[in-house]
Coordinates of C-alpha atoms in Angstrom, one line a residue:
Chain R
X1 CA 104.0 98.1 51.9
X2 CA 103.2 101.4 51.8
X3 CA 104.9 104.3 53.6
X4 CA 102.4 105.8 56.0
X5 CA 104.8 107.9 58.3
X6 CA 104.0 110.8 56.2
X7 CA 100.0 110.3 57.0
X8 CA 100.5 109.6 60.4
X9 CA 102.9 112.6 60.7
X10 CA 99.8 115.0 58.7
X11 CA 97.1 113.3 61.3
X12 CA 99.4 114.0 64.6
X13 CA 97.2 115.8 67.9
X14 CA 100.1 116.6 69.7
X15 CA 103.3 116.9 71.1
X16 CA 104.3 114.4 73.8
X17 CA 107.2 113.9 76.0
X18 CA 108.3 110.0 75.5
X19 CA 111.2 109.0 78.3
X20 CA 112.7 105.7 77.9
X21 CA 114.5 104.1 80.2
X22 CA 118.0 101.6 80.5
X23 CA 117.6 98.0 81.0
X24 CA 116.7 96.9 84.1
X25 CA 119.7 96.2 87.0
X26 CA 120.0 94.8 90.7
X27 CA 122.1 95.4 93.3
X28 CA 123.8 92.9 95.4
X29 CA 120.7 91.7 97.7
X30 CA 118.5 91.2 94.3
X31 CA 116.5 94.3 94.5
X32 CA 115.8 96.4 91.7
X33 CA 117.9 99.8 91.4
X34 CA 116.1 102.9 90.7
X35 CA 115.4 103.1 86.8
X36 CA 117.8 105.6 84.8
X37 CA 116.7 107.4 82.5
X38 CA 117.9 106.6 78.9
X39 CA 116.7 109.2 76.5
X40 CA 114.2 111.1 76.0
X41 CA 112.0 112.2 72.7
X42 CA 109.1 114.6 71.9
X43 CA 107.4 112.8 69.0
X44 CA 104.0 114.4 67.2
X45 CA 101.6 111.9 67.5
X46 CA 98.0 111.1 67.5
X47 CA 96.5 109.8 70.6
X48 CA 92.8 108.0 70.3
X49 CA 91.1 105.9 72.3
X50 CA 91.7 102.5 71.7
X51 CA 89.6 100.4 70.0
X52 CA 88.1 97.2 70.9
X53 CA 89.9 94.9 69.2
X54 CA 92.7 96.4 71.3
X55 CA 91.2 95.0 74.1
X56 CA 92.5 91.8 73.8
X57 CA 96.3 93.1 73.8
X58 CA 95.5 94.2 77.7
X59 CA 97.2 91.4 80.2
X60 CA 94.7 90.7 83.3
X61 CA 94.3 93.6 85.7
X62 CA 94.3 96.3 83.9
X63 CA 91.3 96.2 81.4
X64 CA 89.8 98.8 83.6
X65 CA 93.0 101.5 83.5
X66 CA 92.2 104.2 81.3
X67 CA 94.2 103.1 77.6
X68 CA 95.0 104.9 75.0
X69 CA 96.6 104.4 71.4
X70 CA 99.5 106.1 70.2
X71 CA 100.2 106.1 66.6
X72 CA 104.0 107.2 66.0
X73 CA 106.5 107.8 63.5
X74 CA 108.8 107.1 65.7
X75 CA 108.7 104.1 67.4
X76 CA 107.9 103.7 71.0
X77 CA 108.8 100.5 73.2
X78 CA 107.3 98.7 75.7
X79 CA 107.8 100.7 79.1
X80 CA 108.4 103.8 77.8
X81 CA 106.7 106.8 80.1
X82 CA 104.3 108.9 78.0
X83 CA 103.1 112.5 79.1
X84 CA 100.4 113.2 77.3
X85 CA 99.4 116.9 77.9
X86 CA 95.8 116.9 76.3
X87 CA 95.4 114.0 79.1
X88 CA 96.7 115.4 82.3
X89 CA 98.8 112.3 82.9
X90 CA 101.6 110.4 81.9
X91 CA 100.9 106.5 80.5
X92 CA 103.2 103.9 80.3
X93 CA 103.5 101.3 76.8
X94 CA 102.4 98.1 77.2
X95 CA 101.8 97.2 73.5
X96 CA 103.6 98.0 70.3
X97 CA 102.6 97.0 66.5
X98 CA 106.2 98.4 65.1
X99 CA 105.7 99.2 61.3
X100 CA 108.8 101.0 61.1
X101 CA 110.2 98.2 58.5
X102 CA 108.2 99.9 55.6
X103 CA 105.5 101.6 57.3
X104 CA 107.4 103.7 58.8
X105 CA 104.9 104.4 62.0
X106 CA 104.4 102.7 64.9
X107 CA 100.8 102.1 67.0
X108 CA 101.3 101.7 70.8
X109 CA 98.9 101.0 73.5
X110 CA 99.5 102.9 76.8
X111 CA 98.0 102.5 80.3
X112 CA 97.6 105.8 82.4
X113 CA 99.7 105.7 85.6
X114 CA 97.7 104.8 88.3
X115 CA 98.0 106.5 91.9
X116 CA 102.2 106.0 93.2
X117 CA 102.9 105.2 89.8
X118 CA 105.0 105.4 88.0
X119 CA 107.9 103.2 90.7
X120 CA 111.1 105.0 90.6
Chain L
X1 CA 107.0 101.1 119.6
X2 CA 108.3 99.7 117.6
X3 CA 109.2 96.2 115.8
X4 CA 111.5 93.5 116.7
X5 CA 111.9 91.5 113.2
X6 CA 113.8 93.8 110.8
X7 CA 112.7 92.4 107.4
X8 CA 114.7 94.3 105.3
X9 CA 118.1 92.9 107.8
X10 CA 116.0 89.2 107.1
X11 CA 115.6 89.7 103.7
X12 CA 119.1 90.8 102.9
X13 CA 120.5 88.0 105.1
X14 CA 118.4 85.3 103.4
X15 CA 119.5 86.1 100.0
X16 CA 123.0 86.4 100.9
X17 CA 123.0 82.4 102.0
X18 CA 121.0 81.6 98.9
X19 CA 122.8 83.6 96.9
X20 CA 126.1 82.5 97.9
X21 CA 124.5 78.6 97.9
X22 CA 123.9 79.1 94.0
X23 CA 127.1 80.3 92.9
X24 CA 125.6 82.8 91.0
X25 CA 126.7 86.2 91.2
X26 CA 124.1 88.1 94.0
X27 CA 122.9 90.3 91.2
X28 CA 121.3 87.0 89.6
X29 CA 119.3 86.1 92.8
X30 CA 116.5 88.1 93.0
X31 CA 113.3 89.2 94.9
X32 CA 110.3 88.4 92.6
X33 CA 106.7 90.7 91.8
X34 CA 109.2 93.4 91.0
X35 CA 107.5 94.7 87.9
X36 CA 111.3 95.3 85.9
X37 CA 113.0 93.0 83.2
X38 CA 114.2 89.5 83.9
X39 CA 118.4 88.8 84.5
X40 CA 120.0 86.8 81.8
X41 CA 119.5 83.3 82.7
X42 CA 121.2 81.6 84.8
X43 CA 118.9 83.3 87.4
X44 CA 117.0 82.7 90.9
X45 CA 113.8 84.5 92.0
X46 CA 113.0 84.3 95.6
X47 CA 110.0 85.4 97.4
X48 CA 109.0 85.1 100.8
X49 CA 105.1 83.8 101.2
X50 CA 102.8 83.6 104.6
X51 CA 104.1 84.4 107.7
X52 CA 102.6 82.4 110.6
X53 CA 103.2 82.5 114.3
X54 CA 104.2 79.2 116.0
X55 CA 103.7 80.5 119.0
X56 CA 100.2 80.0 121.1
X57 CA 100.7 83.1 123.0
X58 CA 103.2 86.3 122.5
X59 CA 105.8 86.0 125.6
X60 CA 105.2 89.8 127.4
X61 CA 108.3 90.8 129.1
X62 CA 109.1 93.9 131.2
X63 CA 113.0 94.3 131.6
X64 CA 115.2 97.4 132.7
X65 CA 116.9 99.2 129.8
X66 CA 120.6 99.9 131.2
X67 CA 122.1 102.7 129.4
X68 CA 119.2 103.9 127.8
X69 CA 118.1 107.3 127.8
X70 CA 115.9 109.7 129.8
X71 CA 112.2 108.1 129.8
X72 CA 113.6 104.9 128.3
X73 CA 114.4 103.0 131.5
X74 CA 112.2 100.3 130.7
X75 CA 111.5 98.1 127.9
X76 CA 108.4 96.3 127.8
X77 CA 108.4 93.5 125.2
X78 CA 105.7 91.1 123.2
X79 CA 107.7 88.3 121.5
X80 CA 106.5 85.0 119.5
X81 CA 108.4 82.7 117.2
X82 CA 107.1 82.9 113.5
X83 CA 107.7 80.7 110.7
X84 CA 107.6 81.5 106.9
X85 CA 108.7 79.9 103.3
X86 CA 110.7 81.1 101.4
X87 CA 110.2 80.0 97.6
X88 CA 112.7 79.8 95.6
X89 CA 112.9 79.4 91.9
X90 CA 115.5 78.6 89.3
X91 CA 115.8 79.6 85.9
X92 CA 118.4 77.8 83.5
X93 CA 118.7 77.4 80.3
X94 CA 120.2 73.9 79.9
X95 CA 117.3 71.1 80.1
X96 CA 119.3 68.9 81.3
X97 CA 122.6 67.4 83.3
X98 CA 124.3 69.3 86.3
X99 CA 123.5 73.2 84.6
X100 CA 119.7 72.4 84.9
X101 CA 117.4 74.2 87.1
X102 CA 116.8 70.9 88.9
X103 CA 120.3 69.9 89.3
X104 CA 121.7 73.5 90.2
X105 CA 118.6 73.9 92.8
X106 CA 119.0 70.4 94.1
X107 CA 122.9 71.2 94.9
X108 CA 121.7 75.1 96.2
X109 CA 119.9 73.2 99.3
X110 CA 122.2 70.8 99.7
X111 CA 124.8 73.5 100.4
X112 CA 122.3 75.7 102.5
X113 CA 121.8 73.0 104.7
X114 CA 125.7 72.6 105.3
X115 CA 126.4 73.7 108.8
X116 CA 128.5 76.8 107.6
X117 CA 125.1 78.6 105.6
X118 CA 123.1 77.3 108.7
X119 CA 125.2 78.9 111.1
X120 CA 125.9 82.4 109.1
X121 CA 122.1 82.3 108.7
X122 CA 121.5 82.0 112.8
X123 CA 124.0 84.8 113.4
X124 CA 122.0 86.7 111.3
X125 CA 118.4 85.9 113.6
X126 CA 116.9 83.1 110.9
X127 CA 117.0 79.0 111.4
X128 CA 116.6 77.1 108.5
X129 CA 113.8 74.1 110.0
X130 CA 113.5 72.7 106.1
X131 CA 115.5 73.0 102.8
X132 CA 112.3 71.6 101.0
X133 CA 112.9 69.6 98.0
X134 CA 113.9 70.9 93.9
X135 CA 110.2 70.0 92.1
X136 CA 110.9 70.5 87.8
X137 CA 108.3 72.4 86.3
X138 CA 109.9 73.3 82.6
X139 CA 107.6 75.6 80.9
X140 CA 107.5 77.1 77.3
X141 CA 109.3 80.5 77.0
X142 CA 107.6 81.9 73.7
X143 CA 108.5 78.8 71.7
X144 CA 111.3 77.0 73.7
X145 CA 110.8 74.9 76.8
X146 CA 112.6 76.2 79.5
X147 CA 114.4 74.7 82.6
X148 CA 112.7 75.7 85.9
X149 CA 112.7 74.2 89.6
X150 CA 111.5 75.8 92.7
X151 CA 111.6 75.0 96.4
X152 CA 110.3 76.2 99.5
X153 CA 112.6 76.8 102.3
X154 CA 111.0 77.1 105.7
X155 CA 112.6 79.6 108.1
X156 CA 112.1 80.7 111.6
X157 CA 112.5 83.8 113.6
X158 CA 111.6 86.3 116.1
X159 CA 109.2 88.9 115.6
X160 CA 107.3 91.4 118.0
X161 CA 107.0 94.8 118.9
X162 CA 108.6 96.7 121.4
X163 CA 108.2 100.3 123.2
X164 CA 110.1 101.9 125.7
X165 CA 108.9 103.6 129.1
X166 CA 109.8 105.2 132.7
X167 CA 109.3 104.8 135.8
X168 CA 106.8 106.8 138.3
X169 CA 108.7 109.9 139.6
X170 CA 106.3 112.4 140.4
X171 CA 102.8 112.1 141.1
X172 CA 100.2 115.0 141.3
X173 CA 97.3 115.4 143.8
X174 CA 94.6 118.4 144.5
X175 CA 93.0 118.6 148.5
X176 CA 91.5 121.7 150.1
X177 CA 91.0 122.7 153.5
X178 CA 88.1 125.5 153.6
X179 CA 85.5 126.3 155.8
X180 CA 87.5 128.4 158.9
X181 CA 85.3 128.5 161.6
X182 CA 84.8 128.0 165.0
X183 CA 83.7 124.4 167.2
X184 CA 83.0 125.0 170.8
X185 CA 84.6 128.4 170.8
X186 CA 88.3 127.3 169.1
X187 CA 89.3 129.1 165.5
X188 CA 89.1 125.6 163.2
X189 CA 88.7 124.4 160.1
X190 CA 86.8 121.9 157.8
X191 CA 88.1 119.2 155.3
X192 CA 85.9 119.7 152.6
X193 CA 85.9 118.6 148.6
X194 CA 89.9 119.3 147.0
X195 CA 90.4 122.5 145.2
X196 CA 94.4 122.8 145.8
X197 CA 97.2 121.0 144.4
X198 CA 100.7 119.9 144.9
X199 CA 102.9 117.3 144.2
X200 CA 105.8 114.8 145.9
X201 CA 108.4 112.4 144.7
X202 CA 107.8 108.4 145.2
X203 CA 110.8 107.1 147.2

């Protein structure tokens, strides 16, 4: 496999501000606690629109959010938080195709947070 | 005004008694459509579905308010009985024998039925009228089929609104008397339309 991090490193747009969260908890009446942040990473990366066959990756309900693809060096994760400056708006990851084995980049699919989004 | 049913006390008291019915820790019962990661199985998702009233007409009461404060000596009152599931849905690993969704929800109503869940549940304002039955529905988890039951519990409470009021104190009116003049000869004067005002307490 080839090692495209350097390519996708030379093809970057921009900056953007990547905030990833801890797992998930509950308290004691089964409600979810407020998410903690975990880290957080400013990655160059190259956001595009997605593509159609990128379509089919998007679960029911939100085919009409606003989507973009993220091609990484480093790799993102599902729920990580995305602000993407050029866009005015921070996006969430549903989708990751992780090449990081040997291709050392990483495409991700991200939604744009809607209206009261994102939930604490 | 405001409302009589708390749901946030309901909800809270509901999946302490199914919480502690389980055995699992209360972090493992959970309310469902929260958008966030699954628990490690063993885990149970609850959710509470359509709430109906089961009663024809709201009862309207108007009752004093002892003790409560100025311009809240009255509380006027709409109250109806309502009924709503509860569904609640175990996840297990194990397919089968007594670690089984089926077998751990089947012994999860059986215990919430006992008179000690049922009674901890009516001090908290909810009556357990059905504990439902476990139904299996195993599904495929990626590539592994997966132990699931559900049930619907049926509940009953009170909801309504509320406001509070006072009574009449003071009352305001407007009269006039204009017009000074004279009938056969004597200084007098005519009740014409109000332009004054004034006011008085009720007794």
């Amino acid at each position: 496999m080839f090692n495209l991090g350097g390519v996708v490193a030379a093809l970057a747009t921009e900056t953007v501000t990547v905030t990833r969260f801890l797992a998930d908890a509950y308290d004691s009446h089964g409600r979810a606690n407020p998410r903690a942040v975990g880290s957080s990473i400013t990655p160059k990366v190259s956001v595009q629109p997605t593509a159609g066959a990128d379509m089919k990756h998007l679960p029911e309900g939100i085919s009409v959010s606003e989507t973009v693809a993220i091609w990484s060096p480093l790799t993102l994760k599902i729920r990580d938080r995305v602000a993407i400056t050029s866009r005015g708006a921070s996006f969430e990851v549903f989708h990751v195709d992780p090449w990081e084995g040997g291709g050392n980049y990483c495409k991700a699919l991200a939604r744009r947070l809607g209206a009261g989004e994102p939930h604490p | 005004m405001s409302d009589i049913a708390d749901w946030t006390a309901i909800e809270n008291a509901a999946q302490t008694q199914i919480a502690a019915a389980s055995g699992l820790a209360p972090t493992q019962v959970i309310w469902g459509l929260q958008s966030r990661d699954r628990p490690a199985e063993d885990f149970v998702s609850i959710e509470i579905g359509t709430v109906t009233s089961i009663t024809p007409l709201p009862e309207q009461t108007t009752e004093d308010n002892p003790g409560g404060a100025a311009g809240e000596e009255i509380v006027i009152r709409s109250r109806e009985h309502i009924e709503f599931p509860i569904r609640v849905t175990m996840f297990a690993i194990a397919p089968t024998g007594r670690l089984s969704a089926r077998a751990q929800l089947s012994a999860l109503l059986r215990r919430l039925g006992s008179e000690s869940f049922t009674d901890a549940l009516a001090a908290s304002g909810l009556a357990l009228v059905d504990s439902g039955s476990a139904i299996p529905t195993p599904a495929v988890f990626e590539t592994e089929y997966r132990s699931r039951a559900y049930a619907d519990l049926q509940f009953r409470t009170v909801d309504g609104v509320e406001e509070k009021t006072t009574y009449i104190e003071t009352v305001n009116y407007t009269t006039s008397l204009i017009s000074p003049g004279t009938v056969g000869g004597i200084a007098s004067g005519v009740l014409n339309s109000p332009t004054g005002s004034g006011s008085g307490t009720v007794g």
